[in-house]
């Protein structure tokens, strides 16, 4: 039975490799181009500061712009005042704004948007988008991709990257911070790596994997852990010193409101692409069972990472890739744009193990396709059935499992390489 299953799996894999030829892979350019063109047309045919669908241009960017504007106007105490923020967003965007976009990150992130709030809203969003694209470019360079233009173009066809820009989100900033952290860590600038990593405290769930990796090798990574702790502490001190009212309001907000974020009436739960979100969508009437299953699968992932760490302790690049995958596996909160960080393990596996590129191609195609269609399918299920299966999550877990199995084959152990080669060739 086992040999039959193995043979069948090999045949399917061989068929998929033949199917994913260069002509069919080119369809990604067509779909990706259609996404960008449709979005730009929607903006161009819209009126004022809303697009053709009546959404604010940049969608979520309005929350960041409003947060920066709030600080610039000296109203930091009202940063988490929902009625005030909602009214301010209506004044900035206009009466056609359909929904409120809550600023749910720590107050120090609002400082980033103070200078951007000086510009008119649309101009500010354009500048933010260009900064995001620059962050994507530098991210690829920090991953040691010497000629990143082709790979940047490919990444723009992937829906999480498109969503990062079109939703006006900060995911490409997160990607850049993680890649800079990796670059510094590989160059043994551990203290600086930890300090840079502390900037992710606006989304602390993104530090889960790296923090665990550093703790597992704490003797080697003491400077990185100290840098992370020092940077986090300085950010907290700076917030409570300069923005005391907002900081205390955020503490209360994080304690009472954030844990129930998926239960908000207007929360787009179909955009939640996590294990916890998967079970909450599948079992909306049994949140206890959903969270229990999430904890069980999270534990399995944690055990798998520990085994992976023991096997590849001499391979820091692979360990970093695994830490990012573990972060996405464990995090209780990640929207589709947060998947942008998965470019890190995708790029590292591609050039650290070039002998398996045909296998990576299949797994990448699976994740690319399901991340594109999962949101609309989940929304339709949720609307009509009042429960849903977020197919992107099991697809990602299947891809991670296949990659894990491939890496754990003894003959596939990659030699340590502090400077991985360029992806070309």
mmCIF file of C-alpha atoms in Angstrom:
data_model
loop_
_atom_site.group_PDB
_atom_site.id
_atom_site.type_symbol
_atom_site.label_atom_id
_atom_site.label_comp_id
_atom_site.label_asym_id
_atom_site.label_seq_id
_atom_site.Cartn_x
_atom_site.Cartn_y
_atom_site.Cartn_z
ATOM 1 C CA UNK A 1 0.000 0.000 0.000
ATOM 2 C CA UNK A 2 2.775 2.448 0.945
ATOM 3 C CA UNK A 3 4.714 1.731 -2.258
ATOM 4 C CA UNK A 4 1.545 2.195 -4.337
ATOM 5 C CA UNK A 5 0.844 5.546 -2.667
ATOM 6 C CA UNK A 6 4.435 6.666 -3.192
ATOM 7 C CA UNK A 7 4.273 5.686 -6.877
ATOM 8 C CA UNK A 8 0.965 7.544 -7.327
ATOM 9 C CA UNK A 9 2.377 10.646 -5.642
ATOM 10 C CA UNK A 10 5.461 10.537 -7.875
ATOM 11 C CA UNK A 11 3.285 10.222 -10.985
ATOM 12 C CA UNK A 12 1.140 13.186 -9.917
ATOM 13 C CA UNK A 13 4.264 15.232 -9.194
ATOM 14 C CA UNK A 14 5.735 14.358 -12.606
ATOM 15 C CA UNK A 15 2.466 15.302 -14.311
ATOM 16 C CA UNK A 16 2.352 18.641 -12.506
ATOM 17 C CA UNK A 17 5.940 19.387 -13.489
ATOM 18 C CA UNK A 18 5.046 18.810 -17.141
ATOM 19 C CA UNK A 19 1.874 20.869 -16.768
ATOM 20 C CA UNK A 20 3.671 23.876 -15.254
ATOM 21 C CA UNK A 21 5.588 24.740 -18.387
ATOM 22 C CA UNK A 22 6.724 28.255 -19.230
ATOM 23 C CA UNK A 23 3.583 28.940 -21.296
ATOM 24 C CA UNK A 24 1.199 28.102 -18.458
ATOM 25 C CA UNK A 25 3.314 29.900 -15.877
ATOM 26 C CA UNK A 26 2.938 32.989 -18.058
ATOM 27 C CA UNK A 27 -0.742 33.031 -17.084
ATOM 28 C CA UNK A 28 0.410 34.451 -13.765
ATOM 29 C CA UNK A 29 1.483 37.595 -15.624
ATOM 30 C CA UNK A 30 -1.971 37.872 -17.211
ATOM 31 C CA UNK A 31 -3.874 37.449 -13.950
ATOM 32 C CA UNK A 32 -1.471 39.682 -12.054
ATOM 33 C CA UNK A 33 -1.642 42.341 -14.740
ATOM 34 C CA UNK A 34 -5.444 42.145 -14.728
ATOM 35 C CA UNK A 35 -5.474 42.735 -10.963
ATOM 36 C CA UNK A 36 -3.343 45.849 -11.186
ATOM 37 C CA UNK A 37 -5.123 47.192 -14.278
ATOM 38 C CA UNK A 38 -8.575 46.649 -12.756
ATOM 39 C CA UNK A 39 -7.540 48.363 -9.542
ATOM 40 C CA UNK A 40 -6.019 51.360 -11.341
ATOM 41 C CA UNK A 41 -9.100 51.684 -13.553
ATOM 42 C CA UNK A 42 -11.327 51.572 -10.470
ATOM 43 C CA UNK A 43 -9.332 54.426 -8.954
ATOM 44 C CA UNK A 44 -9.310 56.394 -12.198
ATOM 45 C CA UNK A 45 -13.057 56.030 -12.747
ATOM 46 C CA UNK A 46 -13.906 56.805 -9.140
ATOM 47 C CA UNK A 47 -14.719 60.241 -7.833
ATOM 48 C CA UNK A 48 -12.975 62.254 -5.185
ATOM 49 C CA UNK A 49 -11.101 60.019 -2.786
ATOM 50 C CA UNK A 50 -13.103 56.848 -3.362
ATOM 51 C CA UNK A 51 -12.828 54.289 -6.146
ATOM 52 C CA UNK A 52 -15.501 52.962 -8.491
ATOM 53 C CA UNK A 53 -16.725 50.517 -5.818
ATOM 54 C CA UNK A 54 -17.177 53.305 -3.295
ATOM 55 C CA UNK A 55 -14.177 52.254 -1.191
ATOM 56 C CA UNK A 56 -11.607 54.747 0.033
ATOM 57 C CA UNK A 57 -8.589 54.769 -2.249
ATOM 58 C CA UNK A 58 -6.055 52.609 -0.469
ATOM 59 C CA UNK A 59 -8.826 51.114 1.703
ATOM 60 C CA UNK A 60 -6.973 50.553 5.008
ATOM 61 C CA UNK A 61 -4.588 53.437 4.438
ATOM 62 C CA UNK A 62 -7.243 55.801 5.772
ATOM 63 C CA UNK A 63 -6.647 54.462 9.306
ATOM 64 C CA UNK A 64 -2.916 55.233 9.129
ATOM 65 C CA UNK A 65 -3.397 58.634 7.514
ATOM 66 C CA UNK A 66 -5.983 59.541 10.157
ATOM 67 C CA UNK A 67 -3.667 58.348 12.952
ATOM 68 C CA UNK A 68 -0.846 60.544 11.656
ATOM 69 C CA UNK A 69 -3.235 63.467 11.276
ATOM 70 C CA UNK A 70 -4.472 62.951 14.837
ATOM 71 C CA UNK A 71 -0.943 63.243 16.248
ATOM 72 C CA UNK A 72 -0.136 66.220 14.038
ATOM 73 C CA UNK A 73 -3.212 68.023 15.369
ATOM 74 C CA UNK A 74 -2.107 67.372 18.970
ATOM 75 C CA UNK A 75 -5.000 64.967 19.667
ATOM 76 C CA UNK A 76 -2.960 61.894 20.623
ATOM 77 C CA UNK A 77 -5.289 61.132 23.531
ATOM 78 C CA UNK A 78 -8.016 60.393 20.945
ATOM 79 C CA UNK A 79 -5.961 57.986 18.847
ATOM 80 C CA UNK A 80 -8.131 55.029 19.952
ATOM 81 C CA UNK A 81 -11.351 57.016 20.380
ATOM 82 C CA UNK A 82 -13.500 55.152 17.841
ATOM 83 C CA UNK A 83 -16.251 57.796 17.413
ATOM 84 C CA UNK A 84 -13.651 60.551 16.966
ATOM 85 C CA UNK A 85 -11.564 58.523 14.511
ATOM 86 C CA UNK A 86 -14.664 57.522 12.555
ATOM 87 C CA UNK A 87 -15.785 61.149 12.254
ATOM 88 C CA UNK A 88 -12.290 62.204 11.209
ATOM 89 C CA UNK A 89 -12.164 59.546 8.495
ATOM 90 C CA UNK A 90 -15.508 60.771 7.172
ATOM 91 C CA UNK A 91 -14.160 64.323 7.033
ATOM 92 C CA UNK A 92 -11.002 63.228 5.200
ATOM 93 C CA UNK A 93 -12.565 60.833 2.689
ATOM 94 C CA UNK A 94 -16.046 62.295 2.425
ATOM 95 C CA UNK A 95 -19.608 61.090 2.971
ATOM 96 C CA UNK A 96 -19.182 58.165 0.545
ATOM 97 C CA UNK A 97 -16.900 56.322 2.968
ATOM 98 C CA UNK A 98 -18.748 53.090 3.708
ATOM 99 C CA UNK A 99 -17.029 51.764 6.813
ATOM 100 C CA UNK A 100 -14.751 52.610 9.711
ATOM 101 C CA UNK A 101 -11.133 51.419 9.558
ATOM 102 C CA UNK A 102 -9.755 51.005 13.065
ATOM 103 C CA UNK A 103 -6.165 51.862 13.958
ATOM 104 C CA UNK A 104 -5.257 48.807 16.070
ATOM 105 C CA UNK A 105 -1.460 49.030 16.214
ATOM 106 C CA UNK A 106 0.684 50.566 18.990
ATOM 107 C CA UNK A 107 0.835 54.363 18.942
ATOM 108 C CA UNK A 108 4.478 54.610 17.857
ATOM 109 C CA UNK A 109 3.500 53.504 14.338
ATOM 110 C CA UNK A 110 1.375 56.643 13.987
ATOM 111 C CA UNK A 111 4.587 58.710 14.054
ATOM 112 C CA UNK A 112 5.499 57.246 10.662
ATOM 113 C CA UNK A 113 2.404 58.840 9.155
ATOM 114 C CA UNK A 114 2.683 62.299 10.708
ATOM 115 C CA UNK A 115 4.766 63.700 7.807
ATOM 116 C CA UNK A 116 2.623 61.803 5.296
ATOM 117 C CA UNK A 117 -0.517 63.403 6.749
ATOM 118 C CA UNK A 118 0.765 66.819 5.643
ATOM 119 C CA UNK A 119 0.036 65.813 2.037
ATOM 120 C CA UNK A 120 -3.458 65.538 0.582
ATOM 121 C CA UNK A 121 -4.850 62.047 1.124
ATOM 122 C CA UNK A 122 -4.393 60.643 -2.390
ATOM 123 C CA UNK A 123 -0.904 62.111 -2.769
ATOM 124 C CA UNK A 124 0.008 60.670 0.629
ATOM 125 C CA UNK A 125 -1.226 57.228 -0.441
ATOM 126 C CA UNK A 126 0.854 57.415 -3.643
ATOM 127 C CA UNK A 127 3.989 58.244 -1.633
ATOM 128 C CA UNK A 128 3.251 55.406 0.807
ATOM 129 C CA UNK A 129 2.807 52.975 -2.097
ATOM 130 C CA UNK A 130 6.108 54.033 -3.653
ATOM 131 C CA UNK A 131 7.816 53.552 -0.288
ATOM 132 C CA UNK A 132 6.297 50.067 -0.123
ATOM 133 C CA UNK A 133 7.644 49.191 -3.574
ATOM 134 C CA UNK A 134 11.058 50.501 -2.539
ATOM 135 C CA UNK A 135 10.843 48.305 0.555
ATOM 136 C CA UNK A 136 10.083 45.306 -1.645
ATOM 137 C CA UNK A 137 13.105 46.057 -3.823
ATOM 138 C CA UNK A 138 15.472 46.412 -0.871
ATOM 139 C CA UNK A 139 14.001 43.281 0.708
ATOM 140 C CA UNK A 140 15.097 41.255 -2.296
ATOM 141 C CA UNK A 141 18.544 42.836 -2.186
ATOM 142 C CA UNK A 142 18.910 42.045 1.525
ATOM 143 C CA UNK A 143 18.089 38.436 0.674
ATOM 144 C CA UNK A 144 21.195 38.610 -1.548
ATOM 145 C CA UNK A 145 19.331 38.621 -4.860
ATOM 146 C CA UNK A 146 21.759 40.649 -6.921
ATOM 147 C CA UNK A 147 19.428 41.362 -9.876
ATOM 148 C CA UNK A 148 16.029 41.563 -8.260
ATOM 149 C CA UNK A 149 14.045 43.211 -11.056
ATOM 150 C CA UNK A 150 12.633 39.980 -12.525
ATOM 151 C CA UNK A 151 11.808 38.547 -9.114
ATOM 152 C CA UNK A 152 10.198 41.776 -8.025
ATOM 153 C CA UNK A 153 8.018 41.640 -11.151
ATOM 154 C CA UNK A 154 7.053 38.047 -10.349
ATOM 155 C CA UNK A 155 6.240 38.970 -6.749
ATOM 156 C CA UNK A 156 3.901 41.720 -7.962
ATOM 157 C CA UNK A 157 1.712 39.040 -9.587
ATOM 158 C CA UNK A 158 1.153 37.411 -6.170
ATOM 159 C CA UNK A 159 -2.066 38.539 -4.518
ATOM 160 C CA UNK A 160 -0.627 39.238 -1.012
ATOM 161 C CA UNK A 161 1.832 41.725 -2.545
ATOM 162 C CA UNK A 162 -0.916 43.316 -4.628
ATOM 163 C CA UNK A 163 -3.106 43.474 -1.515
ATOM 164 C CA UNK A 164 -0.293 45.111 0.485
ATOM 165 C CA UNK A 165 -0.241 48.011 -1.981
ATOM 166 C CA UNK A 166 -3.909 48.246 -2.937
ATOM 167 C CA UNK A 167 -5.099 48.038 0.684
ATOM 168 C CA UNK A 168 -2.516 50.622 1.752
ATOM 169 C CA UNK A 169 -1.180 48.222 4.353
ATOM 170 C CA UNK A 170 2.183 48.083 6.158
ATOM 171 C CA UNK A 171 3.078 44.511 5.123
ATOM 172 C CA UNK A 172 5.898 45.539 2.799
ATOM 173 C CA UNK A 173 7.375 47.537 5.682
ATOM 174 C CA UNK A 174 7.227 44.334 7.762
ATOM 175 C CA UNK A 175 8.866 42.412 4.930
ATOM 176 C CA UNK A 176 11.670 44.967 4.652
ATOM 177 C CA UNK A 177 12.310 44.944 8.418
ATOM 178 C CA UNK A 178 12.501 41.131 8.465
ATOM 179 C CA UNK A 179 14.848 41.043 5.459
ATOM 180 C CA UNK A 180 17.122 43.695 6.954
ATOM 181 C CA UNK A 181 17.096 41.719 10.202
ATOM 182 C CA UNK A 182 18.124 38.598 8.245
ATOM 183 C CA UNK A 183 20.914 40.461 6.407
ATOM 184 C CA UNK A 184 22.352 41.820 9.658
ATOM 185 C CA UNK A 185 22.002 38.465 11.422
ATOM 186 C CA UNK A 186 23.863 36.638 8.648
ATOM 187 C CA UNK A 187 26.648 39.210 8.829
ATOM 188 C CA UNK A 188 26.952 38.552 12.581
ATOM 189 C CA UNK A 189 25.762 42.039 13.467
ATOM 190 C CA UNK A 190 23.551 40.442 16.051
ATOM 191 C CA UNK A 191 22.876 43.428 18.263
ATOM 192 C CA UNK A 192 21.735 45.507 15.299
ATOM 193 C CA UNK A 193 19.649 42.599 13.994
ATOM 194 C CA UNK A 194 17.764 42.464 17.291
ATOM 195 C CA UNK A 195 17.354 46.231 17.367
ATOM 196 C CA UNK A 196 15.904 46.241 13.843
ATOM 197 C CA UNK A 197 13.627 43.314 14.709
ATOM 198 C CA UNK A 198 12.180 45.330 17.608
ATOM 199 C CA UNK A 199 10.637 47.696 15.053
ATOM 200 C CA UNK A 200 8.135 44.909 14.345
ATOM 201 C CA UNK A 201 6.526 45.491 17.724
ATOM 202 C CA UNK A 202 3.716 47.228 15.853
ATOM 203 C CA UNK A 203 2.844 43.639 14.832
ATOM 204 C CA UNK A 204 4.513 41.594 17.567
ATOM 205 C CA UNK A 205 3.085 38.334 16.222
ATOM 206 C CA UNK A 206 5.590 38.604 13.368
ATOM 207 C CA UNK A 207 8.457 38.136 15.851
ATOM 208 C CA UNK A 208 7.250 34.713 17.065
ATOM 209 C CA UNK A 209 9.430 32.553 14.821
ATOM 210 C CA UNK A 210 12.594 34.633 14.986
ATOM 211 C CA UNK A 211 12.300 35.081 18.741
ATOM 212 C CA UNK A 212 11.984 31.320 19.224
ATOM 213 C CA UNK A 213 14.922 30.656 16.892
ATOM 214 C CA UNK A 214 17.124 33.033 18.843
ATOM 215 C CA UNK A 215 16.000 31.576 22.169
ATOM 216 C CA UNK A 216 16.848 28.049 21.012
ATOM 217 C CA UNK A 217 20.402 29.233 20.364
ATOM 218 C CA UNK A 218 20.488 31.836 23.088
ATOM 219 C CA UNK A 219 24.208 31.541 23.809
ATOM 220 C CA UNK A 220 25.041 32.443 20.225
ATOM 221 C CA UNK A 221 22.240 35.008 19.904
ATOM 222 C CA UNK A 222 22.450 36.820 23.243
ATOM 223 C CA UNK A 223 23.323 40.131 21.500
ATOM 224 C CA UNK A 224 20.321 39.744 19.166
ATOM 225 C CA UNK A 225 17.988 38.997 22.078
ATOM 226 C CA UNK A 226 19.379 41.967 24.013
ATOM 227 C CA UNK A 227 18.925 44.204 20.971
ATOM 228 C CA UNK A 228 15.338 42.997 20.594
ATOM 229 C CA UNK A 229 14.590 43.592 24.275
ATOM 230 C CA UNK A 230 16.345 46.978 24.328
ATOM 231 C CA UNK A 231 14.630 48.202 21.164
ATOM 232 C CA UNK A 232 11.209 47.071 22.395
ATOM 233 C CA UNK A 233 11.792 48.696 25.764
ATOM 234 C CA UNK A 234 12.920 51.975 24.206
ATOM 235 C CA UNK A 235 9.836 52.071 21.987
ATOM 236 C CA UNK A 236 7.605 51.497 25.008
ATOM 237 C CA UNK A 237 9.381 54.178 27.061
ATOM 238 C CA UNK A 238 9.225 56.624 24.167
ATOM 239 C CA UNK A 239 5.505 56.002 23.720
ATOM 240 C CA UNK A 240 4.621 56.444 27.391
ATOM 241 C CA UNK A 241 6.850 59.528 27.584
ATOM 242 C CA UNK A 242 5.649 61.317 24.459
ATOM 243 C CA UNK A 243 2.157 59.793 24.052
ATOM 244 C CA UNK A 244 1.070 58.808 27.582
ATOM 245 C CA UNK A 245 -2.693 59.044 27.043
ATOM 246 C CA UNK A 246 -2.561 57.152 23.754
ATOM 247 C CA UNK A 247 -0.268 54.512 25.261
ATOM 248 C CA UNK A 248 -2.548 53.796 28.195
ATOM 249 C CA UNK A 249 -5.535 53.798 25.854
ATOM 250 C CA UNK A 250 -3.775 51.227 23.687
ATOM 251 C CA UNK A 251 -3.030 49.026 26.705
ATOM 252 C CA UNK A 252 -6.718 49.007 27.565
ATOM 253 C CA UNK A 253 -7.667 48.521 23.912
ATOM 254 C CA UNK A 254 -5.260 45.584 23.562
ATOM 255 C CA UNK A 255 -6.539 44.022 26.779
ATOM 256 C CA UNK A 256 -10.275 44.300 26.174
ATOM 257 C CA UNK A 257 -10.859 44.660 22.437
ATOM 258 C CA UNK A 258 -8.089 43.086 20.374
ATOM 259 C CA UNK A 259 -8.618 39.507 21.655
ATOM 260 C CA UNK A 260 -12.176 39.625 20.242
ATOM 261 C CA UNK A 261 -11.207 41.243 16.955
ATOM 262 C CA UNK A 262 -12.616 38.405 14.757
ATOM 263 C CA UNK A 263 -15.974 38.846 16.517
ATOM 264 C CA UNK A 264 -16.375 42.501 15.545
ATOM 265 C CA UNK A 265 -19.570 42.976 13.600
ATOM 266 C CA UNK A 266 -17.856 44.559 10.588
ATOM 267 C CA UNK A 267 -14.621 42.568 10.784
ATOM 268 C CA UNK A 268 -13.874 40.898 7.411
ATOM 269 C CA UNK A 269 -13.187 37.479 8.868
ATOM 270 C CA UNK A 270 -12.994 35.966 5.366
ATOM 271 C CA UNK A 271 -9.689 37.854 4.968
ATOM 272 C CA UNK A 272 -8.202 36.080 7.999
ATOM 273 C CA UNK A 273 -5.672 33.570 6.638
ATOM 274 C CA UNK A 274 -4.467 31.779 9.763
ATOM 275 C CA UNK A 275 -5.008 28.448 11.462
ATOM 276 C CA UNK A 276 -7.151 30.152 14.082
ATOM 277 C CA UNK A 277 -9.132 31.939 11.403
ATOM 278 C CA UNK A 278 -9.598 28.698 9.476
ATOM 279 C CA UNK A 279 -11.196 26.934 12.433
ATOM 280 C CA UNK A 280 -13.213 30.004 13.448
ATOM 281 C CA UNK A 281 -14.640 30.131 9.910
ATOM 282 C CA UNK A 282 -15.288 26.388 9.791
ATOM 283 C CA UNK A 283 -16.835 26.217 13.285
ATOM 284 C CA UNK A 284 -18.397 29.642 13.907
ATOM 285 C CA UNK A 285 -20.823 28.300 16.509
ATOM 286 C CA UNK A 286 -18.140 26.422 18.484
ATOM 287 C CA UNK A 287 -15.358 28.945 19.198
ATOM 288 C CA UNK A 288 -14.016 26.753 22.000
ATOM 289 C CA UNK A 289 -13.563 23.782 19.679
ATOM 290 C CA UNK A 290 -12.103 26.084 17.026
ATOM 291 C CA UNK A 291 -9.489 27.502 19.383
ATOM 292 C CA UNK A 292 -8.711 24.002 20.706
ATOM 293 C CA UNK A 293 -8.039 22.702 17.187
ATOM 294 C CA UNK A 294 -5.932 25.774 16.474
ATOM 295 C CA UNK A 295 -3.857 25.059 19.592
ATOM 296 C CA UNK A 296 -3.425 21.418 18.576
ATOM 297 C CA UNK A 297 -2.209 22.251 15.066
ATOM 298 C CA UNK A 298 -0.008 25.032 16.444
ATOM 299 C CA UNK A 299 1.624 22.499 18.774
ATOM 300 C CA UNK A 300 2.236 20.128 15.844
ATOM 301 C CA UNK A 301 3.894 22.949 13.920
ATOM 302 C CA UNK A 302 6.028 23.860 16.900
ATOM 303 C CA UNK A 303 7.196 20.255 17.305
ATOM 304 C CA UNK A 304 7.968 20.079 13.594
ATOM 305 C CA UNK A 305 10.050 23.250 13.803
ATOM 306 C CA UNK A 306 12.008 21.899 16.753
ATOM 307 C CA UNK A 307 12.864 18.783 14.752
ATOM 308 C CA UNK A 308 13.805 20.962 11.780
ATOM 309 C CA UNK A 309 16.010 23.116 13.987
ATOM 310 C CA UNK A 310 17.879 20.104 15.347
ATOM 311 C CA UNK A 311 18.566 18.847 11.832
ATOM 312 C CA UNK A 312 19.638 22.166 10.322
ATOM 313 C CA UNK A 313 21.416 23.892 13.208
ATOM 314 C CA UNK A 314 24.392 24.537 10.923
ATOM 315 C CA UNK A 315 22.185 26.107 8.216
ATOM 316 C CA UNK A 316 21.199 29.599 9.445
ATOM 317 C CA UNK A 317 19.530 30.626 6.175
ATOM 318 C CA UNK A 318 17.253 27.588 6.214
ATOM 319 C CA UNK A 319 16.523 28.122 9.901
ATOM 320 C CA UNK A 320 15.497 31.714 9.236
ATOM 321 C CA UNK A 321 13.232 30.543 6.410
ATOM 322 C CA UNK A 322 11.712 27.980 8.765
ATOM 323 C CA UNK A 323 11.218 30.621 11.465
ATOM 324 C CA UNK A 324 9.194 32.795 9.075
ATOM 325 C CA UNK A 325 7.051 29.790 8.103
ATOM 326 C CA UNK A 326 6.532 28.991 11.781
ATOM 327 C CA UNK A 327 5.427 32.581 12.382
ATOM 328 C CA UNK A 328 2.685 32.292 9.752
ATOM 329 C CA UNK A 329 1.728 28.875 11.146
ATOM 330 C CA UNK A 330 1.422 30.054 14.755
ATOM 331 C CA UNK A 331 0.152 33.610 14.487
ATOM 332 C CA UNK A 332 -3.456 34.061 15.596
ATOM 333 C CA UNK A 333 -3.891 37.091 13.358
ATOM 334 C CA UNK A 334 -2.734 37.477 9.756
ATOM 335 C CA UNK A 335 -4.668 38.892 6.846
ATOM 336 C CA UNK A 336 -3.865 37.977 3.259
ATOM 337 C CA UNK A 337 -1.448 40.906 2.876
ATOM 338 C CA UNK A 338 0.559 39.653 5.883
ATOM 339 C CA UNK A 339 1.505 36.637 3.779
ATOM 340 C CA UNK A 340 3.939 38.950 1.973
ATOM 341 C CA UNK A 341 6.587 37.809 4.490
ATOM 342 C CA UNK A 342 6.460 34.340 2.895
ATOM 343 C CA UNK A 343 8.580 35.779 0.084
ATOM 344 C CA UNK A 344 11.515 35.250 2.445
ATOM 345 C CA UNK A 345 11.375 31.426 2.669
ATOM 346 C CA UNK A 346 10.305 31.239 -0.986
ATOM 347 C CA UNK A 347 13.401 33.153 -2.128
ATOM 348 C CA UNK A 348 15.789 31.388 0.244
ATOM 349 C CA UNK A 349 14.628 27.885 -0.681
ATOM 350 C CA UNK A 350 14.743 28.743 -4.373
ATOM 351 C CA UNK A 351 18.441 29.563 -4.398
ATOM 352 C CA UNK A 352 19.710 27.504 -1.470
ATOM 353 C CA UNK A 353 18.355 24.273 -2.994
ATOM 354 C CA UNK A 354 18.272 24.878 -6.758
ATOM 355 C CA UNK A 355 18.170 21.131 -7.430
ATOM 356 C CA UNK A 356 14.564 21.147 -6.202
ATOM 357 C CA UNK A 357 13.294 24.111 -8.168
ATOM 358 C CA UNK A 358 10.823 21.967 -10.091
ATOM 359 C CA UNK A 359 9.326 20.879 -6.754
ATOM 360 C CA UNK A 360 9.328 24.423 -5.393
ATOM 361 C CA UNK A 361 7.606 25.578 -8.569
ATOM 362 C CA UNK A 362 4.667 23.245 -7.907
ATOM 363 C CA UNK A 363 4.330 24.350 -4.287
ATOM 364 C CA UNK A 364 4.652 28.037 -5.164
ATOM 365 C CA UNK A 365 2.002 27.677 -7.873
ATOM 366 C CA UNK A 366 -0.340 26.039 -5.363
ATOM 367 C CA UNK A 367 0.079 28.853 -2.838
ATOM 368 C CA UNK A 368 -0.113 31.506 -5.574
ATOM 369 C CA UNK A 369 -3.413 30.151 -6.917
ATOM 370 C CA UNK A 370 -5.144 29.517 -3.599
ATOM 371 C CA UNK A 371 -4.148 32.906 -2.179
ATOM 372 C CA UNK A 372 -5.786 34.491 -5.239
ATOM 373 C CA UNK A 373 -9.145 32.696 -5.095
ATOM 374 C CA UNK A 374 -9.519 31.808 -1.416
ATOM 375 C CA UNK A 375 -10.822 35.184 -0.253
ATOM 376 C CA UNK A 376 -13.734 35.456 -2.719
ATOM 377 C CA UNK A 377 -14.647 31.781 -2.237
ATOM 378 C CA UNK A 378 -14.622 32.181 1.535
ATOM 379 C CA UNK A 379 -16.713 35.346 1.356
ATOM 380 C CA UNK A 380 -19.324 33.557 -0.775
ATOM 381 C CA UNK A 381 -19.464 30.583 1.606
ATOM 382 C CA UNK A 382 -19.692 32.830 4.655
ATOM 383 C CA UNK A 383 -22.471 34.906 3.145
ATOM 384 C CA UNK A 384 -24.633 32.016 1.976
ATOM 385 C CA UNK A 385 -23.750 29.172 4.338
ATOM 386 C CA UNK A 386 -22.667 31.128 7.450
ATOM 387 C CA UNK A 387 -19.520 29.000 7.667
ATOM 388 C CA UNK A 388 -16.580 28.627 5.313
ATOM 389 C CA UNK A 389 -13.420 26.700 4.452
ATOM 390 C CA UNK A 390 -10.503 29.053 3.835
ATOM 391 C CA UNK A 391 -8.689 26.906 1.263
ATOM 392 C CA UNK A 392 -5.509 28.993 1.332
ATOM 393 C CA UNK A 393 -4.686 27.770 4.847
ATOM 394 C CA UNK A 394 -4.675 23.982 4.184
ATOM 395 C CA UNK A 395 -2.923 24.678 0.865
ATOM 396 C CA UNK A 396 -0.167 26.570 2.667
ATOM 397 C CA UNK A 397 0.142 23.897 5.362
ATOM 398 C CA UNK A 398 0.348 21.211 2.656
ATOM 399 C CA UNK A 399 3.083 23.197 0.883
ATOM 400 C CA UNK A 400 5.003 23.637 4.140
ATOM 401 C CA UNK A 401 4.668 19.939 4.907
ATOM 402 C CA UNK A 402 5.932 18.951 1.435
ATOM 403 C CA UNK A 403 8.857 21.362 1.719
ATOM 404 C CA UNK A 404 9.631 20.026 5.200
ATOM 405 C CA UNK A 405 9.632 16.429 3.934
ATOM 406 C CA UNK A 406 11.850 17.384 1.021
ATOM 407 C CA UNK A 407 14.326 19.178 3.256
ATOM 408 C CA UNK A 408 14.436 16.364 5.789
ATOM 409 C CA UNK A 409 15.732 13.883 3.245
ATOM 410 C CA UNK A 410 19.401 13.311 4.221
ATOM 411 C CA UNK A 411 20.675 13.552 0.648
ATOM 412 C CA UNK A 412 19.148 17.019 0.306
ATOM 413 C CA UNK A 413 21.121 18.656 3.103
ATOM 414 C CA UNK A 414 22.460 21.868 1.615
ATOM 415 C CA UNK A 415 26.012 22.931 2.463
ATOM 416 C CA UNK A 416 26.310 25.956 4.692
ATOM 417 C CA UNK A 417 26.617 29.086 2.568
ATOM 418 C CA UNK A 418 26.852 32.478 4.217
ATOM 419 C CA UNK A 419 26.387 34.196 0.842
ATOM 420 C CA UNK A 420 23.757 32.355 -1.209
ATOM 421 C CA UNK A 421 24.125 32.719 -4.974
ATOM 422 C CA UNK A 422 21.963 34.929 -7.134
ATOM 423 C CA UNK A 423 18.654 33.391 -8.139
ATOM 424 C CA UNK A 424 19.501 33.620 -11.825
ATOM 425 C CA UNK A 425 20.782 30.547 -13.564
#
